[in-house]
Coordinates of C-alpha atoms and ligand atoms in Angstrom, one line a residue:
X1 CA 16.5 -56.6 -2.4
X2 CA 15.9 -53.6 -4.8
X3 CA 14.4 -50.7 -3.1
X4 CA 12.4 -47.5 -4.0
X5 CA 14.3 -44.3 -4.0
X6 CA 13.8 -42.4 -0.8
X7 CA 13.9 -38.9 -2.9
X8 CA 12.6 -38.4 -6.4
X9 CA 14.9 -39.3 -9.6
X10 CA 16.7 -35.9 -10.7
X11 CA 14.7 -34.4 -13.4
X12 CA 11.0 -36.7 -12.2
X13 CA 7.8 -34.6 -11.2
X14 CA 6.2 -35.5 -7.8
X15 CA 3.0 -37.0 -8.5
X16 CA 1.1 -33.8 -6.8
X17 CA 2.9 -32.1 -9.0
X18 CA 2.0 -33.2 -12.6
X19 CA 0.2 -30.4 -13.9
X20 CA 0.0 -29.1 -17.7
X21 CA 1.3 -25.4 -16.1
X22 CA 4.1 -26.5 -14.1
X23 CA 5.8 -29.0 -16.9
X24 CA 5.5 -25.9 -18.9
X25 CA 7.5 -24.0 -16.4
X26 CA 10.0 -27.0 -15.9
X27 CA 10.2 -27.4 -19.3
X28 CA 11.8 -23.7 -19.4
X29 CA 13.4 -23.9 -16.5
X30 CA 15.1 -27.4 -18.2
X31 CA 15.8 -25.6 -21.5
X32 CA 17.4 -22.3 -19.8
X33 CA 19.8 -24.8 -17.6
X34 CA 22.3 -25.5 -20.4
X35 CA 22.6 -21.5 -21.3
X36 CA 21.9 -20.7 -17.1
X37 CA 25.7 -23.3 -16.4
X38 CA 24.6 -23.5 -12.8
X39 CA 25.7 -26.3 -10.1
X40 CA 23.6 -29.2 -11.0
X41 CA 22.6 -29.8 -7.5
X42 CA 21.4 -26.1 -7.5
X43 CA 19.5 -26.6 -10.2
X44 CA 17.9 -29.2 -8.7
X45 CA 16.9 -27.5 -5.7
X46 CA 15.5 -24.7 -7.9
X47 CA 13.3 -27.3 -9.5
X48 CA 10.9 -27.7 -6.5
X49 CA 8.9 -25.9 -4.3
X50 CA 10.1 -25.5 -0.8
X51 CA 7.1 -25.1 0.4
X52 CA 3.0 -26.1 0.1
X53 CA 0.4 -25.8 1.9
X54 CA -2.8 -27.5 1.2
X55 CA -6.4 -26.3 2.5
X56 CA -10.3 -27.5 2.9
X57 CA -12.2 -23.9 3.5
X58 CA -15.9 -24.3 4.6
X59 CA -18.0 -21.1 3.5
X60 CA -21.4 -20.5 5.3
X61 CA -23.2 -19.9 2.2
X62 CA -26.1 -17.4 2.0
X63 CA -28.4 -19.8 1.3
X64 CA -27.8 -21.9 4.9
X65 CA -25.5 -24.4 3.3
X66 CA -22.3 -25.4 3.9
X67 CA -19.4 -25.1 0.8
X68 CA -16.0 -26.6 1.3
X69 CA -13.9 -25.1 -1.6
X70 CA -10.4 -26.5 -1.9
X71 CA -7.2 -23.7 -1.3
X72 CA -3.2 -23.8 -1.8
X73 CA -0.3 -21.9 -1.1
X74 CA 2.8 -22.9 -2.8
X75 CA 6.1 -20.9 -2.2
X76 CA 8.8 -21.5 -4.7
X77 CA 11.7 -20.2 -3.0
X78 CA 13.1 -18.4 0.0
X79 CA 16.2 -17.6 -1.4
X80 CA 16.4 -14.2 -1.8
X81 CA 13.8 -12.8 1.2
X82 CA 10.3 -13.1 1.9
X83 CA 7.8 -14.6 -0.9
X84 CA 5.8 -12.9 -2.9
X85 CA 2.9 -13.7 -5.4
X86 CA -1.1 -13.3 -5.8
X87 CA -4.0 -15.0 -4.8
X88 CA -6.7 -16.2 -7.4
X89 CA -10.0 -17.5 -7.0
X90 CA -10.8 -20.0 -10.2
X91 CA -12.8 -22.8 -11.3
X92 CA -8.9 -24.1 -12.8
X93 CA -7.3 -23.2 -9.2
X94 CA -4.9 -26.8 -8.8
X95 CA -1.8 -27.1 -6.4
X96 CA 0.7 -27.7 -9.8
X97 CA -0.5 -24.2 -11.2
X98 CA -0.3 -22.9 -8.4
X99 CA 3.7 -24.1 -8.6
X100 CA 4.3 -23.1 -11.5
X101 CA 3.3 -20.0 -11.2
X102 CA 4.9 -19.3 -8.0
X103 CA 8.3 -20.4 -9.5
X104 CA 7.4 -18.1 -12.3
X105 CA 7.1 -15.0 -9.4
X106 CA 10.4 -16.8 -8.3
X107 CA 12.2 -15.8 -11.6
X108 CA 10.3 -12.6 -11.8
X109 CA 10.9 -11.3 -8.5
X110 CA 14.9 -12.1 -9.5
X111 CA 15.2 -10.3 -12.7
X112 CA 13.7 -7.0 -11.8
X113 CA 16.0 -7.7 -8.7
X114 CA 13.6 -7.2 -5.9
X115 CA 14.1 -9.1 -2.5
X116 CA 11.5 -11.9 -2.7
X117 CA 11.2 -15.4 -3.8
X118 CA 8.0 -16.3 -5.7
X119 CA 4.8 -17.8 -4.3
X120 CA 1.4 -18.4 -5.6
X121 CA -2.2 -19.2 -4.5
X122 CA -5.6 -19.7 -5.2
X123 CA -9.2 -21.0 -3.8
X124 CA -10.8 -23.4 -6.5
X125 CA -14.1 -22.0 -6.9
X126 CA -16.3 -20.0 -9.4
X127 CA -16.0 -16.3 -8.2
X128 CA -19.0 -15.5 -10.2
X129 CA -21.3 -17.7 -8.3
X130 CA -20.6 -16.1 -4.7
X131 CA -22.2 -12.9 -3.1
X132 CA -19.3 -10.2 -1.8
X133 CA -20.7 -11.8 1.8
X134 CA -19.8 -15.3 0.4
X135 CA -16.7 -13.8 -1.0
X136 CA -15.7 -12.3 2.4
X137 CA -16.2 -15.5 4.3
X138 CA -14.5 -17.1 1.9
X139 CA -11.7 -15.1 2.1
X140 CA -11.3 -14.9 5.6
X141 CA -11.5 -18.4 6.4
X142 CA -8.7 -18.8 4.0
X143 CA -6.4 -15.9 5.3
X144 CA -7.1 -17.8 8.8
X145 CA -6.0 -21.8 7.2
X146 CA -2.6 -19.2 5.6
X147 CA -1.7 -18.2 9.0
X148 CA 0.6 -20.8 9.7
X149 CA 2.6 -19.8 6.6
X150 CA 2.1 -16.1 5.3
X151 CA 3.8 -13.1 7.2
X152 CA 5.4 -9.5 6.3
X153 CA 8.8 -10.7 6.8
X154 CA 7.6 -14.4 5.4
X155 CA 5.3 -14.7 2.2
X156 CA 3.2 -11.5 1.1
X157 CA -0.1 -12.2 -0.7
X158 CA -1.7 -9.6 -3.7
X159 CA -4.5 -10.0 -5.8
X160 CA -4.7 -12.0 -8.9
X161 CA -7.2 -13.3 -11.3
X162 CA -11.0 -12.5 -9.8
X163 CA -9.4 -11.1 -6.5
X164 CA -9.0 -7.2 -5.3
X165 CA -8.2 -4.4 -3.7
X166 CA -11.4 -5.5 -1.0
X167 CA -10.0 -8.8 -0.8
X168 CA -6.7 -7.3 0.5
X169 CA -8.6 -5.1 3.0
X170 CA -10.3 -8.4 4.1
X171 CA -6.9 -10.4 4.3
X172 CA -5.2 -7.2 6.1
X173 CA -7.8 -7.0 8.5
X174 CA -8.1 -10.6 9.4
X175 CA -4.4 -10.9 9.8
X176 CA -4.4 -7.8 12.2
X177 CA -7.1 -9.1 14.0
X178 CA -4.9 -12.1 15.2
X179 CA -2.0 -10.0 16.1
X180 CA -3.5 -7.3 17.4
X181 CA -2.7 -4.3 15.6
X182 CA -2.6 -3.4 12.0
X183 CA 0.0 -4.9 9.6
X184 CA -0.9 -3.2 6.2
X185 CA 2.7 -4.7 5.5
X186 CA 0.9 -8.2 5.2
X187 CA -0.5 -8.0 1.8
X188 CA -0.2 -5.6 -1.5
X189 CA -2.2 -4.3 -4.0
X190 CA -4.6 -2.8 -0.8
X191 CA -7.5 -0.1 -0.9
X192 CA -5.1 3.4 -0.4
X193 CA -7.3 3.8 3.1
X194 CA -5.8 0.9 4.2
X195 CA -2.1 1.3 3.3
X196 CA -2.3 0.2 -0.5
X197 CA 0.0 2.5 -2.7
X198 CA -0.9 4.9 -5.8
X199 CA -0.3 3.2 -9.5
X200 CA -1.1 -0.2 -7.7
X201 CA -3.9 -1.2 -9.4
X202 CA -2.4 0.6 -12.8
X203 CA 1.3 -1.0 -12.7
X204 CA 0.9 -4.3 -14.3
X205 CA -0.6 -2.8 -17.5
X206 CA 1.4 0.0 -17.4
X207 CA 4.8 -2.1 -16.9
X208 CA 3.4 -4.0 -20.2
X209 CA 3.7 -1.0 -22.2
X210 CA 7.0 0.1 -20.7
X211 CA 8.6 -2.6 -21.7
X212 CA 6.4 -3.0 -25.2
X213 CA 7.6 1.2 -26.2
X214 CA 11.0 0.2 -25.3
X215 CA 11.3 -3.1 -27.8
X216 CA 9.2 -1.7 -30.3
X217 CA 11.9 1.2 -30.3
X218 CA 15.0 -1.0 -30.1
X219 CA 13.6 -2.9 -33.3
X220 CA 13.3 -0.1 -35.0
X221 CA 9.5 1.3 -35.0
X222 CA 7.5 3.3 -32.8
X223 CA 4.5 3.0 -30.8
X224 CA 2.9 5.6 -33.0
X225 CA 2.9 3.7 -36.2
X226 CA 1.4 0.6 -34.3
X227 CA -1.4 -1.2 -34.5
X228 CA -2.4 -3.6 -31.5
X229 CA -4.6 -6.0 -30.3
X230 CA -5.4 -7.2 -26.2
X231 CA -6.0 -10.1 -25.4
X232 CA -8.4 -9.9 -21.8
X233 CA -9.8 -6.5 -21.5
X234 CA -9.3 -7.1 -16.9
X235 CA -7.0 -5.1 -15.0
X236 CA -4.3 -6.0 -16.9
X237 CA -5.7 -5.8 -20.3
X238 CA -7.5 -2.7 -20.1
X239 CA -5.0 -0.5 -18.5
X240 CA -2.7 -2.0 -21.0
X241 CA -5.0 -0.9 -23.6
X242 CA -5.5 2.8 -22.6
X243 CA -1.3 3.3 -22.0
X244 CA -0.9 1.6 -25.8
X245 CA -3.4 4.6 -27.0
X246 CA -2.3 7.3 -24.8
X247 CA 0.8 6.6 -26.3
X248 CA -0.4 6.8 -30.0
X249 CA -0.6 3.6 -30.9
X250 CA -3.8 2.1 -32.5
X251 CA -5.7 -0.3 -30.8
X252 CA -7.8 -2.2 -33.0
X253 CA -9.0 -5.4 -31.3
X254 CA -9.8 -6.0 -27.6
X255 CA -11.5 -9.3 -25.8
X256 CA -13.0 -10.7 -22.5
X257 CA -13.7 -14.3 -22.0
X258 CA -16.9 -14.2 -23.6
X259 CA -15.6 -12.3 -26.8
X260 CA -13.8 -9.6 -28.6
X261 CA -14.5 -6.5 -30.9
X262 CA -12.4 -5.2 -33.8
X263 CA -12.2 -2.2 -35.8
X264 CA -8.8 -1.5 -37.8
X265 CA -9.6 2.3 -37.3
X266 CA -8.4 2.0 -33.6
X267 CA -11.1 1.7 -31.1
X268 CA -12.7 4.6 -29.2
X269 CA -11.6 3.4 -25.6
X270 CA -13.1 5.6 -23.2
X271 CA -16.6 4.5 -25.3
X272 CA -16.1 1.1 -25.1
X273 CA -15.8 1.7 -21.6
X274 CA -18.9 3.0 -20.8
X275 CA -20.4 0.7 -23.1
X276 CA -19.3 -2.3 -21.6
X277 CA -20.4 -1.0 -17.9
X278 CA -24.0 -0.6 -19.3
X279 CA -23.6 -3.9 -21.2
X280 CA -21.7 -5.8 -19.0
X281 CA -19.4 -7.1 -21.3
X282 CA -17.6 -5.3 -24.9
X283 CA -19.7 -7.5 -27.3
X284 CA -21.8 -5.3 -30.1
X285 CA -19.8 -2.4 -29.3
X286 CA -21.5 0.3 -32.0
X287 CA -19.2 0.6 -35.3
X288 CA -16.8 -2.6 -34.5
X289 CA -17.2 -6.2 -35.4
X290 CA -17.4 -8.6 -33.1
X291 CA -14.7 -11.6 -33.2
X292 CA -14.3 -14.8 -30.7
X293 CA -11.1 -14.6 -28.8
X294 CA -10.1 -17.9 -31.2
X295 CA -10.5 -15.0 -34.3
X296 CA -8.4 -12.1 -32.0
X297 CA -5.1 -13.7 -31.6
X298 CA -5.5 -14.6 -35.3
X299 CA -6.0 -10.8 -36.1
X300 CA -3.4 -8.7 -38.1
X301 CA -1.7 -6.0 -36.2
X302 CA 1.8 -4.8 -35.0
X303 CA 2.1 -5.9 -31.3
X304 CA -0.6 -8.7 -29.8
X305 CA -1.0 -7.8 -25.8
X306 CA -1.8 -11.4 -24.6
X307 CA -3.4 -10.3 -21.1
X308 CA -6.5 -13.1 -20.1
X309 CA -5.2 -16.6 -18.5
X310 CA -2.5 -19.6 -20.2
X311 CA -2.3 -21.6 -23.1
X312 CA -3.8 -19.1 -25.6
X313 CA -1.0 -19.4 -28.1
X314 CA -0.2 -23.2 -28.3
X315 CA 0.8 -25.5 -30.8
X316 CA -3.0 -25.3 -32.8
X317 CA -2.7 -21.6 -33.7
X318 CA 0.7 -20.4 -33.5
X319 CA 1.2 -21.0 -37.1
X320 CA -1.6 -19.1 -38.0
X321 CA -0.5 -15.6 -35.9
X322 CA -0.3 -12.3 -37.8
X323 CA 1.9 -10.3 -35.2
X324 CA 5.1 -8.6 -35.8
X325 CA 5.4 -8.9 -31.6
X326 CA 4.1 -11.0 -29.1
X327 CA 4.0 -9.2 -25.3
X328 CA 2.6 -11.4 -22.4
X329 CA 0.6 -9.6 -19.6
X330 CA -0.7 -12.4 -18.2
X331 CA 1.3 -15.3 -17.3
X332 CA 2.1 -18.8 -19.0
X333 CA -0.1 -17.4 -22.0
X334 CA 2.1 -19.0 -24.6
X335 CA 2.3 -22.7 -24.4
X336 CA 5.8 -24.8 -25.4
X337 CA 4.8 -25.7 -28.5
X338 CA 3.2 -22.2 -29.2
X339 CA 7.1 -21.1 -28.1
X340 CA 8.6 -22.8 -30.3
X341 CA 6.8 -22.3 -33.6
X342 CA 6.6 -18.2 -33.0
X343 CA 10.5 -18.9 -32.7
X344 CA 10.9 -20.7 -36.1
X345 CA 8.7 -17.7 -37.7
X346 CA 10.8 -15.4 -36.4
X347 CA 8.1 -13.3 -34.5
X348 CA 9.8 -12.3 -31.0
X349 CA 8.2 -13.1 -27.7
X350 CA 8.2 -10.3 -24.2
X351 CA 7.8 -13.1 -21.6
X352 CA 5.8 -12.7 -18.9
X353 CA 8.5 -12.9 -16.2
X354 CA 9.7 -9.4 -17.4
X355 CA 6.7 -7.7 -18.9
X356 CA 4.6 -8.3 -16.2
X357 CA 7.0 -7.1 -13.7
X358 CA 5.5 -3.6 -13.2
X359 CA 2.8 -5.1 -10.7
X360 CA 5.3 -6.9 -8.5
X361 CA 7.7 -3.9 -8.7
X362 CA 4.9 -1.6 -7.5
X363 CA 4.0 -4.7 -4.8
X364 CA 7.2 -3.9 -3.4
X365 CA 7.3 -0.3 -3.1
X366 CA 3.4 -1.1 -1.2
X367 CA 5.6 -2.9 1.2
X368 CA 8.5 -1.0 1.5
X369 CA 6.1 2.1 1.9
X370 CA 4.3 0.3 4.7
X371 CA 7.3 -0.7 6.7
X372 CA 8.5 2.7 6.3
X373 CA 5.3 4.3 6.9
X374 CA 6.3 6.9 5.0
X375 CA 4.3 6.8 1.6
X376 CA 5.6 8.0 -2.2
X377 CA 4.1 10.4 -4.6
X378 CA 2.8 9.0 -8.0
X379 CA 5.9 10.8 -9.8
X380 CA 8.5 9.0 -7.6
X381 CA 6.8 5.6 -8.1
X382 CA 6.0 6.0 -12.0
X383 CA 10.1 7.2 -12.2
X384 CA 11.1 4.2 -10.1
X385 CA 8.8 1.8 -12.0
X386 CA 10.3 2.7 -15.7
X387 CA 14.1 2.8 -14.0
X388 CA 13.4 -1.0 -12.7
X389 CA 11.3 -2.3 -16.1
X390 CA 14.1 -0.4 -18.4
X391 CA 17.0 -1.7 -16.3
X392 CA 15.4 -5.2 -16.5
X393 CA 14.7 -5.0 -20.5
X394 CA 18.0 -3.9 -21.0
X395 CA 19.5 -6.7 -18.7
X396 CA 17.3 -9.4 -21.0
X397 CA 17.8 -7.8 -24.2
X398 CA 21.8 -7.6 -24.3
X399 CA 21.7 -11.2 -22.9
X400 CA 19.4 -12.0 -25.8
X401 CA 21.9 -10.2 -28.1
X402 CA 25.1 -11.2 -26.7
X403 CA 24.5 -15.2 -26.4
X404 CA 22.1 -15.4 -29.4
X405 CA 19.0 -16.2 -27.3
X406 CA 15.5 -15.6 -27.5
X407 CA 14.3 -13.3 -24.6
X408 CA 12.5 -15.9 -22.6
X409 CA 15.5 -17.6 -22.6
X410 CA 17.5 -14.7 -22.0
X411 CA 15.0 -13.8 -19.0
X412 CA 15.0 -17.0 -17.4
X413 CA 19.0 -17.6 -17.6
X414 CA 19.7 -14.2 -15.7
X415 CA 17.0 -14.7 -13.1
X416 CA 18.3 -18.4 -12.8
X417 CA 21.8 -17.3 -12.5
X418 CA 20.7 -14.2 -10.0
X419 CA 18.9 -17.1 -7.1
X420 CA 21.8 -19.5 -8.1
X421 CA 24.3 -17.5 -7.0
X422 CA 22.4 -16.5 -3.9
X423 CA 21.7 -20.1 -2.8
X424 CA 25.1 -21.0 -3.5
X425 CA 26.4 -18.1 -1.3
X426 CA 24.4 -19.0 1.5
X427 CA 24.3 -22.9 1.1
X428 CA 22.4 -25.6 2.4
X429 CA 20.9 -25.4 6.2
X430 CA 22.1 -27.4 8.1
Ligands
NAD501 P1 -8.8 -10.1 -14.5 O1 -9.7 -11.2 -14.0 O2 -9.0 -8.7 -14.0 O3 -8.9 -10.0 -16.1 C1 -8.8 -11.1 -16.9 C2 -9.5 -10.8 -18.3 O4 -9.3 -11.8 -19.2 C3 -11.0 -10.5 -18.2 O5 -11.4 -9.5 -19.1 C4 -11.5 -11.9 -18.6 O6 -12.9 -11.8 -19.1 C5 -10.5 -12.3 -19.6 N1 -10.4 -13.8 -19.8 C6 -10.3 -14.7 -18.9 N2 -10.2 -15.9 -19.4 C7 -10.2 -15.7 -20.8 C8 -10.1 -16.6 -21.9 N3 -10.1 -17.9 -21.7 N4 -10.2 -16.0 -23.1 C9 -10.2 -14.7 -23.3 N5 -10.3 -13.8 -22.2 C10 -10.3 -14.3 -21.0 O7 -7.3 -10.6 -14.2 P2 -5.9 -9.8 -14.3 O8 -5.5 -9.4 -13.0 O9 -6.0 -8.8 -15.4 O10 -5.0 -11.0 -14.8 C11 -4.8 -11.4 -16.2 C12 -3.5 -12.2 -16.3 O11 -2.4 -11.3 -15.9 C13 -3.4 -13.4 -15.4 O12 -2.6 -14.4 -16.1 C14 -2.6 -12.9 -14.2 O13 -2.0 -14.0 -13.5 C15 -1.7 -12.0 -14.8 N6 -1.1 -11.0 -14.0 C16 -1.9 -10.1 -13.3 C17 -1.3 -9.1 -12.5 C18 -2.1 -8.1 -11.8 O14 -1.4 -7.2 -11.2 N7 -3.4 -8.1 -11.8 C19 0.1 -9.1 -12.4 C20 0.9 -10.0 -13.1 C21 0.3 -10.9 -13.9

């Protein structure tokens, strides 16, 4: 009698699994294998989370009621040390994203060679409708449910989309309280009063334009004679935004979710700033033109920043682009059909696993700073941060040159090859 397979067929997704985000991270992952030539059975391996956990939190809500919003942890892989990855509180929060994008921190954490394996979580929920009390509950209750897993030496949470420095200090100190002392070591991307480190908050955005200077140089322009448009004007977007201008290029078009504003003179940043706190939000900005983020990504310019949430460039508007140079800030922005026809037309993608590296590199130096308790100056990180972003372009781009490959490819087949060869040195327990 014929019966089911105790394991799943090589190459299937486990049901809990089938997300939209994480078959567009297997679907790299598959098309880096025949360039990565790694053990099959490795490959395999690398194809699944090791780990996921799988939460109910009930909030006390400020009204008297009771919420019960729905929270995962999903760690990709152990390989190389403890894992790493943020925590995001969205309405679109699901356990598949949520392994995809750990095994995206995975691959990250790999090329810039840091010693973590990638992880990833979230609380489905709509930040915008809780208090900071509801928030803080929230948050608590779910460091509490993470307990089990998380640890300094284990899995190390940061902030993501619609979490913060505050949510670390609530996370650090509801970790210490079960332990007993403080462990700043626990989480990154922390208040400085509480153990966080200087260009934290900064290093994402400022890693983008690392690593968008040093492409724009090697193909043979410059930042000055740019003209740029960023997608998501958050923490990644904004700081993004501000380095591109500092460093002389013009940035003509910026968006958040509800909109963007354009004006091919190059936007007055510190204005719009100030504008958008009294406004709460960059529409009508005085002298631009306001465009919907559809109209943004379709805006001519030198370099698009894409720096909101995924699937912005997909197979409905890739064709219709007007870049010279795509750079992803935030991650999985560029779907595998959006991929594929910015490959045809020529127009060269910065993948998210490398230029959005600076915030993970700056994580680590948190942590290592922590341990140490011994804490950096922002010259010494800022020096470290460009050594590990230029060592890791370089890495991708002679890859990329050397094999004929396009840089995601290039980034995914060294950080495949890097945990390959680790899990391969140390095996399969027991
Ligand atoms: P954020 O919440 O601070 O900012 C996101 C920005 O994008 C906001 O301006 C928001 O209004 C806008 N936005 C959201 N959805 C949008 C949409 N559908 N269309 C247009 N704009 C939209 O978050 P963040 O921390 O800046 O993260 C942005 C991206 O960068 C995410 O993909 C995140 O995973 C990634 N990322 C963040 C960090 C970090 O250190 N914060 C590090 C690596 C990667």
């Amino acid at each position: 009698m014929a019966t089911e397979p105790a394991t799943t067929r090589r190459g299937e997704l486990p049901p809990e699994l089938d997300d939209p985000l994480f078959r567009q991270a297997i679907g790299q992952f598959d098309g880096a294998l025949p360039n990565a030539g790694i053990d099959p059975f490795v490959a395999e391996v690398l194809r699944y989370p090791e780990r996921a956990l799988s939460v109910s939190i009930p909030v006390r809500l400020d009204d008297g009621s009771l919420g019960i919003y729905p929270g995962y942890r999903v760690q990709h892989s152990s390989v190389l040390g403890p894992t790493k990855g943020g925590i995001r509180y969205d309405k679109a929060v699901t356990l598949g994203e949520c392994a995809a994008l750990a095994m995206w921190m995975t691959w990250k954490c790999a090329l810039l060679r840091l010693p973590y394996g990638g992880a990833k979580g979230g609380v489905r929920c709509n930040p915008r409708n809780l208090s900071l009390g509801e928030r803080e509950r929230l948050t608590r209750r779910f460091t509490a449910e993470l307990l089990p897993i998380i640890g300094p030496q284990r899995d190390i949470p940061a902030p993501d989309m619609a979490t913060d420095e505050q949510t670390m200090a609530w996370m650090m100190d509801t970790y210490s309280m079960q332990v007993g002392h403080a462990v700043p070591e626990i989480v990154t991307g922390k208040p400085l009063s509480v153990g966080g480190s200087i260009l934290r908050p900064e290093a994402t955005g400022i890693g983008v334009v690392m690593v968008v200077e040093e492409a724009v140089r090697r193909l043979g322009t410059s930042l000055e004679s740019s003209s740029c448009v960023v997608q998501g004007y958050g923490k990644v977007g904004a700081v993004a935004a501000h380095e591109l201008a500092v460093r002389g290029a013009r940035v003509v078009g910026v968006s958040d979710i509800a909109g963007g504003v354009h004006d091919e003179r190059g936007l007055d940043l510190k204005a719009l700033d100030q504008w958008r706190d009294e406004h709460e939000g960059i529409a009508g900005f005085p002298g631009s033109q306001d465009v919907s983020n559809a109209e943004l990504l379709e805006l001519p310019c030198d370099v698009l920043v894409l720096a909101a949430t995924e699937n912005q460039v997909t197979g409905a508007n890739a064709a219709n682009l007007q870049t010279k140079l795509v750079a992803e800030g935030a991650n999985g922005p560029t779907s595998l059909e959006g991929d594929e026809i910015l490959g045809e037309r020529g127009i060269p993608v910065l993948p998210d696993i490398l230029t959005n590296a600076g915030g993970v590199a700056v994580s680590y130096f948190e942590w290592v700073q922590d341990i140490q308790r011994l804490f950096w100056g922002p010259d010494e990180i800022r020096s470290r941060l460009a050594d590990l972003m230029g060592d890791a372009l370089s890495r991708v781009w002679d890859l990329s040159q050397s094999e004929g490959l396009p840089f995601r490819r290039a980034a995914l087949v060294t950080s495949i090859r890097e945990v390959a060869e680790a899990l391969e040195a140390r095996g399969i327990h027991p």
